[in-house]
mmCIF file of C-alpha atoms in Angstrom:
data_model
loop_
_atom_site.group_PDB
_atom_site.id
_atom_site.type_symbol
_atom_site.label_atom_id
_atom_site.label_comp_id
_atom_site.label_asym_id
_atom_site.label_seq_id
_atom_site.Cartn_x
_atom_site.Cartn_y
_atom_site.Cartn_z
ATOM 1 C CA GLY A 1348 0.029 -0.237 -0.026
ATOM 2 C CA GLU A 1349 0.692 3.516 -0.051
ATOM 3 C CA ASN A 1350 3.916 5.122 2.342
ATOM 4 C CA VAL A 1351 4.327 8.769 2.674
ATOM 5 C CA GLU A 1352 7.636 9.958 4.446
ATOM 6 C CA GLN A 1353 7.731 13.556 5.527
ATOM 7 C CA HIS A 1354 10.848 15.364 6.349
ATOM 8 C CA PRO A 1355 11.896 17.094 8.583
ATOM 9 C CA SER A 1356 10.103 16.379 11.690
ATOM 10 C CA THR A 1357 10.991 19.750 13.284
ATOM 11 C CA LEU A 1358 11.621 23.044 11.485
ATOM 12 C CA SER A 1359 12.588 26.231 13.350
ATOM 13 C CA VAL A 1360 13.165 29.362 11.205
ATOM 14 C CA GLN A 1361 13.132 33.243 11.657
ATOM 15 C CA GLU A 1362 10.191 35.446 11.266
ATOM 16 C CA GLY A 1363 10.107 36.376 7.413
ATOM 17 C CA ASP A 1364 12.482 33.482 6.392
ATOM 18 C CA SER A 1365 10.808 30.674 4.124
ATOM 19 C CA ALA A 1366 10.446 27.279 4.925
ATOM 20 C CA VAL A 1367 10.314 24.016 3.086
ATOM 21 C CA ILE A 1368 8.781 20.407 3.943
ATOM 22 C CA LYS A 1369 9.052 17.576 1.694
ATOM 23 C CA CYS A 1370 7.149 14.680 1.291
ATOM 24 C CA THR A 1371 7.727 11.445 -0.981
ATOM 25 C CA TYR A 1372 5.196 8.788 -1.688
ATOM 26 C CA SER A 1373 5.528 5.045 -2.883
ATOM 27 C CA ASP A 1374 2.513 4.740 -4.788
ATOM 28 C CA SER A 1375 2.708 5.849 -8.493
ATOM 29 C CA ALA A 1376 -1.248 5.345 -8.497
ATOM 30 C CA SER A 1377 -1.480 8.182 -6.270
ATOM 31 C CA ASN A 1378 -3.124 11.382 -7.612
ATOM 32 C CA TYR A 1379 -4.214 13.574 -5.156
ATOM 33 C CA PHE A 1380 -1.955 15.492 -2.636
ATOM 34 C CA PRO A 1381 -3.415 17.602 0.313
ATOM 35 C CA TRP A 1382 -1.533 19.377 3.030
ATOM 36 C CA TYR A 1383 -3.317 19.673 6.456
ATOM 37 C CA LYS A 1384 -2.058 22.428 9.353
ATOM 38 C CA GLN A 1385 -2.952 21.323 12.493
ATOM 39 C CA GLU A 1386 -2.505 24.266 15.403
ATOM 40 C CA LEU A 1387 -1.761 23.091 19.158
ATOM 41 C CA GLY A 1388 -4.930 21.300 20.438
ATOM 42 C CA LYS A 1389 -6.607 21.791 17.523
ATOM 43 C CA ARG A 1390 -8.186 19.880 14.423
ATOM 44 C CA PRO A 1391 -6.145 19.393 10.914
ATOM 45 C CA GLN A 1392 -7.495 21.666 8.312
ATOM 46 C CA LEU A 1393 -6.392 21.689 4.920
ATOM 47 C CA ILE A 1394 -4.512 24.629 3.465
ATOM 48 C CA ILE A 1395 -3.904 23.492 0.278
ATOM 49 C CA ASP A 1396 -3.763 20.617 -2.453
ATOM 50 C CA ILE A 1397 -2.576 19.407 -5.789
ATOM 51 C CA ARG A 1398 -3.914 16.937 -8.209
ATOM 52 C CA SER A 1399 -1.402 15.163 -10.242
ATOM 53 C CA ASN A 1400 -2.159 16.664 -13.564
ATOM 54 C CA VAL A 1401 -0.735 20.108 -11.845
ATOM 55 C CA GLY A 1402 2.964 20.670 -11.321
ATOM 56 C CA GLU A 1403 2.733 23.391 -9.010
ATOM 57 C CA LYS A 1404 -0.151 25.357 -7.117
ATOM 58 C CA LYS A 1405 0.001 28.985 -5.126
ATOM 59 C CA ASP A 1406 -2.381 30.502 -2.627
ATOM 60 C CA GLN A 1407 -0.534 33.746 -1.410
ATOM 61 C CA ARG A 1408 2.157 32.716 0.854
ATOM 62 C CA ILE A 1409 1.960 29.283 0.215
ATOM 63 C CA ALA A 1410 2.969 26.735 -2.549
ATOM 64 C CA VAL A 1411 3.008 23.209 -3.433
ATOM 65 C CA THR A 1412 4.912 21.520 -5.821
ATOM 66 C CA LEU A 1413 4.629 18.200 -7.337
ATOM 67 C CA ASN A 1414 7.391 15.981 -9.202
ATOM 68 C CA LYS A 1415 5.322 13.192 -10.191
ATOM 69 C CA THR A 1416 8.643 10.957 -11.793
ATOM 70 C CA ALA A 1417 10.531 11.301 -8.502
ATOM 71 C CA LYS A 1418 7.343 11.096 -6.398
ATOM 72 C CA HIS A 1419 7.726 13.516 -4.183
ATOM 73 C CA PHE A 1420 6.242 17.081 -3.163
ATOM 74 C CA SER A 1421 6.810 19.782 -1.039
ATOM 75 C CA LEU A 1422 4.973 22.671 0.635
ATOM 76 C CA HIS A 1423 6.758 26.280 0.850
ATOM 77 C CA ILE A 1424 5.623 28.762 2.823
ATOM 78 C CA THR A 1425 6.992 32.217 2.214
ATOM 79 C CA GLU A 1426 7.273 35.374 4.351
ATOM 80 C CA THR A 1427 6.660 33.122 7.813
ATOM 81 C CA GLN A 1428 4.567 34.698 10.463
ATOM 82 C CA PRO A 1429 4.295 33.531 14.263
ATOM 83 C CA GLU A 1430 0.808 32.455 13.322
ATOM 84 C CA ASP A 1431 2.461 29.870 10.788
ATOM 85 C CA SER A 1432 3.535 28.185 13.786
ATOM 86 C CA ALA A 1433 1.819 24.315 13.974
ATOM 87 C CA VAL A 1434 2.357 20.872 12.768
ATOM 88 C CA TYR A 1435 2.287 20.430 9.025
ATOM 89 C CA PHE A 1436 0.823 17.050 7.303
ATOM 90 C CA CYS A 1437 1.220 15.920 3.997
ATOM 91 C CA ALA A 1438 -0.563 13.228 2.543
ATOM 92 C CA ALA A 1439 -1.498 11.150 -0.627
ATOM 93 C CA ASN A 1440 -4.802 9.592 -2.073
ATOM 94 C CA THR A 1441 -4.940 7.360 -5.152
ATOM 95 C CA GLY A 1442 -8.609 8.028 -5.495
ATOM 96 C CA GLY A 1443 -10.282 5.799 -3.251
ATOM 97 C CA PHE A 1444 -11.186 6.307 0.789
ATOM 98 C CA LYS A 1445 -7.711 5.645 2.258
ATOM 99 C CA THR A 1446 -5.832 9.273 2.999
ATOM 100 C CA ILE A 1447 -2.480 8.087 3.584
ATOM 101 C CA PHE A 1448 -0.695 10.804 5.897
ATOM 102 C CA GLY A 1449 2.676 11.618 6.617
ATOM 103 C CA ALA A 1450 4.172 11.838 10.162
ATOM 104 C CA GLY A 1451 4.400 15.696 10.303
ATOM 105 C CA THR A 1452 6.398 18.603 10.938
ATOM 106 C CA ARG A 1453 6.413 20.603 13.373
ATOM 107 C CA LEU A 1454 7.142 24.373 12.285
ATOM 108 C CA PHE A 1455 8.335 27.153 15.012
ATOM 109 C CA VAL A 1456 8.310 30.565 13.552
ATOM 110 C CA LYS A 1457 10.557 32.733 15.712
ATOM 111 C CA ALA A 1458 9.831 36.257 16.061
ATOM 112 C CA ASN B 544 -23.815 24.731 10.689
ATOM 113 C CA ALA B 545 -21.697 22.992 13.605
ATOM 114 C CA GLY B 546 -19.742 20.747 11.252
ATOM 115 C CA VAL B 547 -17.928 17.456 12.743
ATOM 116 C CA THR B 548 -18.919 17.025 16.296
ATOM 117 C CA GLN B 549 -17.323 14.797 18.653
ATOM 118 C CA THR B 550 -17.469 13.752 22.220
ATOM 119 C CA PRO B 551 -16.150 13.446 24.582
ATOM 120 C CA LYS B 552 -13.390 15.882 24.717
ATOM 121 C CA PHE B 553 -11.327 13.751 26.979
ATOM 122 C CA ARG B 554 -11.566 10.373 28.690
ATOM 123 C CA ILE B 555 -9.595 8.064 31.099
ATOM 124 C CA LEU B 556 -10.074 4.586 30.796
ATOM 125 C CA LYS B 557 -8.922 1.363 32.791
ATOM 126 C CA ILE B 558 -7.558 -1.421 30.983
ATOM 127 C CA GLY B 559 -10.079 -3.605 30.017
ATOM 128 C CA GLN B 560 -13.002 -1.117 30.203
ATOM 129 C CA SER B 561 -15.114 -0.189 27.032
ATOM 130 C CA MET B 562 -16.479 2.944 25.705
ATOM 131 C CA THR B 563 -18.116 4.046 22.805
ATOM 132 C CA LEU B 564 -16.661 7.602 20.818
ATOM 133 C CA GLN B 565 -19.647 9.889 19.479
ATOM 134 C CA CYS B 566 -19.504 11.636 16.147
ATOM 135 C CA ALA B 567 -21.994 13.872 13.925
ATOM 136 C CA GLN B 568 -22.075 15.611 11.100
ATOM 137 C CA ASP B 569 -24.634 17.742 9.840
ATOM 138 C CA MET B 570 -23.059 18.806 6.381
ATOM 139 C CA ASN B 571 -24.807 15.860 4.583
ATOM 140 C CA HIS B 572 -21.804 14.183 4.103
ATOM 141 C CA ASN B 573 -21.920 10.430 2.677
ATOM 142 C CA TYR B 574 -18.333 9.441 3.712
ATOM 143 C CA MET B 575 -17.218 9.675 7.467
ATOM 144 C CA TYR B 576 -13.994 8.401 9.034
ATOM 145 C CA TRP B 577 -11.991 7.569 12.059
ATOM 146 C CA TYR B 578 -8.579 8.096 12.488
ATOM 147 C CA ARG B 579 -6.186 7.945 15.272
ATOM 148 C CA GLN B 580 -3.196 10.482 16.551
ATOM 149 C CA ASP B 581 -0.328 8.812 18.121
ATOM 150 C CA PRO B 582 2.439 11.598 19.357
ATOM 151 C CA GLY B 583 4.765 12.420 16.448
ATOM 152 C CA MET B 584 3.244 10.233 14.328
ATOM 153 C CA GLY B 585 0.459 11.038 11.303
ATOM 154 C CA LEU B 586 -3.065 10.149 11.145
ATOM 155 C CA LYS B 587 -3.896 6.135 10.837
ATOM 156 C CA LEU B 588 -7.433 5.209 9.425
ATOM 157 C CA ILE B 589 -9.098 3.043 11.445
ATOM 158 C CA TYR B 590 -12.375 2.580 10.061
ATOM 159 C CA TYR B 591 -14.417 4.490 7.420
ATOM 160 C CA SER B 592 -18.179 4.420 6.107
ATOM 161 C CA VAL B 593 -19.246 5.002 2.469
ATOM 162 C CA GLY B 594 -23.012 5.882 3.593
ATOM 163 C CA ALA B 595 -25.950 4.581 6.266
ATOM 164 C CA GLY B 596 -24.896 0.593 6.674
ATOM 165 C CA ILE B 597 -21.931 0.285 5.144
ATOM 166 C CA THR B 598 -18.498 0.054 6.974
ATOM 167 C CA ASP B 599 -15.150 -0.882 6.139
ATOM 168 C CA LYS B 600 -11.829 -1.514 7.745
ATOM 169 C CA GLY B 601 -9.006 1.160 7.261
ATOM 170 C CA GLU B 602 -5.449 0.820 8.026
ATOM 171 C CA VAL B 603 -5.344 -0.163 12.017
ATOM 172 C CA PRO B 604 -9.119 -1.674 12.831
ATOM 173 C CA ASN B 605 -8.053 -3.912 15.489
ATOM 174 C CA GLY B 606 -9.813 -3.662 19.017
ATOM 175 C CA TYR B 607 -12.324 -1.492 17.657
ATOM 176 C CA ASN B 608 -15.960 -1.668 16.227
ATOM 177 C CA VAL B 609 -18.061 1.190 14.072
ATOM 178 C CA SER B 610 -21.755 1.364 13.107
ATOM 179 C CA ARG B 611 -23.533 3.867 10.838
ATOM 180 C CA SER B 612 -27.376 3.654 11.558
ATOM 181 C CA THR B 613 -27.926 7.006 9.710
ATOM 182 C CA THR B 614 -25.843 9.551 7.615
ATOM 183 C CA GLU B 615 -25.331 11.643 10.617
ATOM 184 C CA ASP B 616 -23.629 9.747 13.115
ATOM 185 C CA PHE B 617 -20.560 7.159 13.269
ATOM 186 C CA PRO B 618 -19.746 6.096 16.822
ATOM 187 C CA LEU B 619 -16.374 4.175 17.418
ATOM 188 C CA ARG B 620 -17.026 1.496 19.934
ATOM 189 C CA LEU B 621 -13.764 0.414 21.864
ATOM 190 C CA GLU B 622 -13.987 -3.213 23.407
ATOM 191 C CA LEU B 623 -11.439 -4.330 26.302
ATOM 192 C CA ALA B 624 -9.668 -0.636 26.302
ATOM 193 C CA ALA B 625 -5.681 -1.720 26.182
ATOM 194 C CA PRO B 626 -3.081 0.887 26.864
ATOM 195 C CA SER B 627 -1.935 0.297 23.257
ATOM 196 C CA GLN B 628 -5.342 2.729 22.536
ATOM 197 C CA THR B 629 -4.163 5.706 24.192
ATOM 198 C CA SER B 630 -4.293 8.201 21.445
ATOM 199 C CA VAL B 631 -6.051 10.801 20.336
ATOM 200 C CA TYR B 632 -9.216 10.203 17.933
ATOM 201 C CA PHE B 633 -10.545 12.167 14.898
ATOM 202 C CA CYS B 634 -13.501 11.617 13.322
ATOM 203 C CA ALA B 635 -13.919 13.229 10.045
ATOM 204 C CA SER B 636 -16.112 13.521 6.916
ATOM 205 C CA SER B 637 -16.421 14.262 3.180
ATOM 206 C CA TYR B 638 -18.779 14.835 0.420
ATOM 207 C CA LEU B 639 -17.887 12.338 -2.624
ATOM 208 C CA GLY B 640 -15.654 10.348 -1.318
ATOM 209 C CA GLN B 641 -13.457 10.048 -4.203
ATOM 210 C CA GLY B 642 -10.202 10.838 -2.263
ATOM 211 C CA ASP B 643 -9.756 14.306 -3.756
ATOM 212 C CA GLU B 644 -11.703 16.662 -1.858
ATOM 213 C CA LYS B 645 -11.240 17.946 1.685
ATOM 214 C CA LEU B 646 -11.714 16.034 4.973
ATOM 215 C CA PHE B 647 -13.449 18.091 7.585
ATOM 216 C CA PHE B 648 -12.462 16.981 10.810
ATOM 217 C CA GLY B 649 -13.929 16.887 14.510
ATOM 218 C CA SER B 650 -12.365 18.425 17.081
ATOM 219 C CA GLY B 651 -10.850 15.006 18.490
ATOM 220 C CA THR B 652 -11.100 13.238 21.521
ATOM 221 C CA GLN B 653 -7.910 12.760 23.696
ATOM 222 C CA LEU B 654 -8.168 9.330 25.438
ATOM 223 C CA SER B 655 -5.934 7.763 27.925
ATOM 224 C CA VAL B 656 -5.954 3.954 28.942
ATOM 225 C CA LEU B 657 -4.591 3.156 31.998
#
């Protein structure tokens, strides 16, 4: 089955810097790649997603890139702010009911 | 709309006890899911349901049972609780269940088995 690996597990950046989180997946049939943000003690919430027919997608300060050949995708956050501090999860789905999540990256943005 | 509502928020169980985690959604979503989140780990799918009366196993179903008698409700039952079931449990729902749409999560239930 699908396996999603996520790196790094912890990331600390200075406010205003960029943050990059990388994920790899194993199942070449995966075609949907969402990213969820989970603030401390809160529920995960979708922040951006990308489908396999697209190489890059942007939404204000966040962007996601997908390399299907290498089977990896990344989340880029520019001009980081303290409110970006959270745990970020990547995930992959082959089009069925099983969304497989990475282990998460805890992002700290230092003011 | 309340979205996805989970109860209770916290619970402590003794080994061998049983309990039911409640989940309800008011968004008329067909598909509902139960995930568990262990510290430092991602979300693991326990069970899912594609509609009333239909449920199926996810990645880690052992020790759990579910039922789906209505579109709105999807309770998760723990029988004979074990310390390995100490985790945060999230219920989620989605509209199409085709895998390429947003999951809406509940606020979670933090369960400790001692």
